Structure formats: structure tokens, C-alpha cells
GROMACS .gro file of C-alpha atoms in nm:
model
  145
    1MET     CA    1   3.756  -2.617  -0.243
    2ALA     CA    2   3.616  -2.646  -0.593
    3ARG     CA    3   3.302  -2.850  -0.641
    4LYS     CA    4   3.286  -3.112  -0.906
    5PHE     CA    5   2.993  -3.047  -1.128
    6SER     CA    6   2.843  -3.210  -1.431
    7PHE     CA    7   2.557  -3.111  -1.654
    8ILE     CA    8   2.229  -3.290  -1.617
    9LYS     CA    9   2.040  -3.447  -1.903
   10LEU     CA   10   1.664  -3.413  -1.864
   11GLN     CA   11   1.417  -3.644  -2.032
   12ASP     CA   12   1.183  -3.492  -2.291
   13SER     CA   13   0.884  -3.531  -2.058
   14GLU     CA   14   1.074  -3.350  -1.781
   15VAL     CA   15   1.165  -3.064  -2.015
   16GLN     CA   16   0.799  -3.028  -2.114
   17GLU     CA   17   0.690  -3.033  -1.750
   18LEU     CA   18   0.949  -2.768  -1.653
   19ASN     CA   19   0.857  -2.547  -1.951
   20SER     CA   20   0.494  -2.575  -1.854
   21LEU     CA   21   0.575  -2.486  -1.492
   22VAL     CA   22   0.773  -2.180  -1.600
   23THR     CA   23   0.524  -2.046  -1.855
   24LYS     CA   24   0.176  -2.152  -1.742
   25ASP     CA   25  -0.042  -2.114  -1.434
   26ILE     CA   26   0.069  -1.964  -1.108
   27HIS     CA   27   0.348  -2.128  -0.911
   28PRO     CA   28   0.564  -2.015  -0.619
   29ALA     CA   29   0.867  -1.812  -0.727
   30ARG     CA   30   1.106  -2.067  -0.573
   31GLU     CA   31   0.966  -2.344  -0.791
   32ILE     CA   32   0.993  -2.131  -1.105
   33LYS     CA   33   1.355  -2.039  -1.024
   34ARG     CA   34   1.446  -2.402  -0.964
   35ALA     CA   35   1.279  -2.507  -1.288
   36ARG     CA   36   1.467  -2.240  -1.479
   37MET     CA   37   1.795  -2.354  -1.320
   38LEU     CA   38   1.739  -2.710  -1.434
   39LEU     CA   39   1.637  -2.603  -1.784
   40LEU     CA   40   1.941  -2.377  -1.825
   41ASN     CA   41   2.172  -2.649  -1.698
   42HIS     CA   42   2.015  -2.895  -1.940
   43GLN     CA   43   2.078  -2.646  -2.222
   44GLY     CA   44   2.451  -2.637  -2.137
   45TYR     CA   45   2.493  -2.321  -1.931
   46ASN     CA   46   2.755  -2.348  -1.658
   47SER     CA   47   2.692  -2.275  -1.291
   48ARG     CA   48   2.831  -1.920  -1.297
   49GLU     CA   49   2.614  -1.822  -1.591
   50ILE     CA   50   2.304  -1.976  -1.434
   51THR     CA   51   2.352  -1.808  -1.097
   52LYS     CA   52   2.400  -1.475  -1.273
   53ILE     CA   53   2.093  -1.520  -1.496
   54ILE     CA   54   1.866  -1.646  -1.217
   55GLY     CA   55   2.005  -1.423  -0.945
   56CYS     CA   56   2.068  -1.693  -0.688
   57SER     CA   57   2.364  -1.821  -0.493
   58ALA     CA   58   2.586  -2.101  -0.615
   59LEU     CA   59   2.480  -2.310  -0.315
   60THR     CA   60   2.113  -2.283  -0.416
   61PHE     CA   61   2.201  -2.394  -0.766
   62TYR     CA   62   2.412  -2.690  -0.649
   63ASN     CA   63   2.144  -2.797  -0.401
   64THR     CA   64   1.878  -2.793  -0.672
   65VAL     CA   65   2.089  -2.999  -0.912
   66ASN     CA   66   2.187  -3.245  -0.638
   67ASN     CA   67   1.825  -3.280  -0.530
   68TYR     CA   68   1.737  -3.362  -0.890
   69LYS     CA   69   2.013  -3.620  -0.915
   70ASN     CA   70   1.919  -3.782  -0.582
   71GLY     CA   71   1.542  -3.772  -0.595
   72GLY     CA   72   1.413  -3.669  -0.934
   73LEU     CA   73   1.222  -3.370  -1.060
   74ASP     CA   74   0.970  -3.332  -0.778
   75ASN     CA   75   1.245  -3.349  -0.517
   76ALA     CA   76   1.435  -3.071  -0.694
   77ILE     CA   77   1.139  -2.838  -0.753
   78LYS     CA   78   0.910  -2.876  -0.453
   79ASP     CA   79   0.988  -2.776  -0.095
   80ASN     CA   80   0.984  -3.043   0.170
   81PRO     CA   81   0.710  -3.004   0.429
   82ARG     CA   82   0.822  -2.790   0.718
   83SER     CA   83   0.745  -2.870   1.073
   84GLY     CA   84   0.583  -2.603   1.277
   85ARG     CA   85   0.452  -2.558   1.622
   86PRO     CA   86   0.121  -2.740   1.655
   87PRO     CA   87  -0.176  -2.523   1.749
   88VAL     CA   88  -0.240  -2.499   2.121
   89TYR     CA   89  -0.616  -2.473   2.079
   90SER     CA   90  -0.804  -2.702   1.844
   91GLY     CA   91  -1.064  -2.592   1.593
   92VAL     CA   92  -1.335  -2.709   1.833
   93ASP     CA   93  -1.193  -2.489   2.110
   94ARG     CA   94  -1.182  -2.192   1.873
   95ALA     CA   95  -1.540  -2.256   1.761
   96LYS     CA   96  -1.658  -2.269   2.123
   97ILE     CA   97  -1.491  -1.934   2.197
   98THR     CA   98  -1.644  -1.779   1.885
   99ALA     CA   99  -1.987  -1.918   1.978
  100LEU     CA  100  -1.949  -1.778   2.329
  101ALA     CA  101  -1.864  -1.437   2.186
  102CYS     CA  102  -2.181  -1.448   1.976
  103THR     CA  103  -2.406  -1.496   2.278
  104ASP     CA  104  -2.546  -1.217   2.490
  105SER     CA  105  -2.300  -1.069   2.736
  106PRO     CA  106  -2.340  -1.157   3.104
  107GLU     CA  107  -2.552  -0.942   3.331
  108GLY     CA  108  -2.382  -0.624   3.435
  109TYR     CA  109  -2.182  -0.597   3.111
  110ALA     CA  110  -2.286  -0.408   2.800
  111LYS     CA  111  -2.075  -0.626   2.570
  112TRP     CA  112  -1.813  -0.898   2.572
  113THR     CA  113  -1.452  -0.794   2.625
  114VAL     CA  114  -1.154  -1.015   2.550
  115ARG     CA  115  -1.072  -1.034   2.922
  116LEU     CA  116  -1.427  -1.137   3.005
  117LEU     CA  117  -1.427  -1.394   2.722
  118ALA     CA  118  -1.097  -1.538   2.843
  119ASP     CA  119  -1.228  -1.578   3.197
  120LYS     CA  120  -1.565  -1.721   3.092
  121SER     CA  121  -1.416  -1.959   2.834
  122VAL     CA  122  -1.212  -2.124   3.109
  123GLU     CA  123  -1.506  -2.114   3.351
  124PHE     CA  124  -1.746  -2.274   3.101
  125GLY     CA  125  -1.489  -2.527   2.983
  126CYS     CA  126  -1.459  -2.396   2.627
  127VAL     CA  127  -1.082  -2.457   2.635
  128ASN     CA  128  -0.890  -2.752   2.772
  129SER     CA  129  -0.651  -2.551   2.987
  130ASP     CA  130  -0.648  -2.359   3.312
  131ALA     CA  131  -0.608  -2.022   3.145
  132ILE     CA  132  -0.607  -1.859   2.804
  133GLY     CA  133  -0.443  -1.529   2.723
  134TYR     CA  134  -0.637  -1.221   2.623
  135ALA     CA  135  -0.429  -1.181   2.310
  136THR     CA  136  -0.512  -1.539   2.210
  137ILE     CA  137  -0.884  -1.466   2.237
  138HIS     CA  138  -0.831  -1.155   2.025
  139ARG     CA  139  -0.645  -1.355   1.755
  140ILE     CA  140  -0.911  -1.625   1.749
  141LEU     CA  141  -1.191  -1.372   1.706
  142LYS     CA  142  -0.994  -1.168   1.455
  143LYS     CA  143  -0.955  -1.474   1.229
  144THR     CA  144  -1.329  -1.541   1.232
  145ILE     CA  145  -1.429  -1.195   1.116
   0.00000   0.00000   0.00000
């Protein structure tokens, strides 16, 4: 099934903004590619030429142009926010674990181990759960170093 496609006509301010995005500062590669797609389409290149020049799929090109038509320049260039898994332990919980690791180790132990920290963090109420994994303690401490 062939897609119907028409060239877009950018406003002068949009062309300046896209040229600035492509040539100045540091931007994510996706944004630069999308900006180049829109500029080339505005200049009269067809979809096959643009996908060959940019090195992207036809679907990526069509999505970018359709996003521009439906929502403007920012909608075509920027990525939508992505949902992710929320953190299990809050920043306060992480700070409590880090603070616990900075204290002197309990009697009978030369130093803190991740297993000992996991047990004591639950015992002292540093985390709001019944248990915390050893690997989680390791990741929390690794990020604070």
C-alpha cells in the first residue's frame, strides 16, 4: 500500500531553529536526524532520497513528518517522556543506608558487608520493607562512590 505524502513548508523561524539545532551546541542524535529530515523535506527532497541521505527507515521519516503536521516542530523533534518503573527505595532510604555504611561496624565485625548492611538496614528501619536484597545495597553504595 503506497502512502500519500506531501512536502511540508516550514516557516522561516522554524528553518532557523532547525539549522541552529543541526549546527550549534550538543543535541541528541535523534533530534539532529529529525531536524535534518524536516529541512531536507522542506527543500524538496522526496522520501526515498531523504531516507538514503539520513540513513533511516521510511517509517521513521513518515512518523517525523506526521508528528510535525499534527503537533508542530517540538512534537516532531523531541521524544515524548517515557514511563519507567518507579524506584523501589526513595532517596531518603538510600541516604539512610549510605549513612549506616559510614558508621562504625557492629561489634564482632571488622567492617560492614553488604549482607550485614541489608540485615541491619531492615532491623534499624532504614528501609520501608521487610527485606532488601544484597545486590540492591551494593548498587546503592556503588552510586554514592
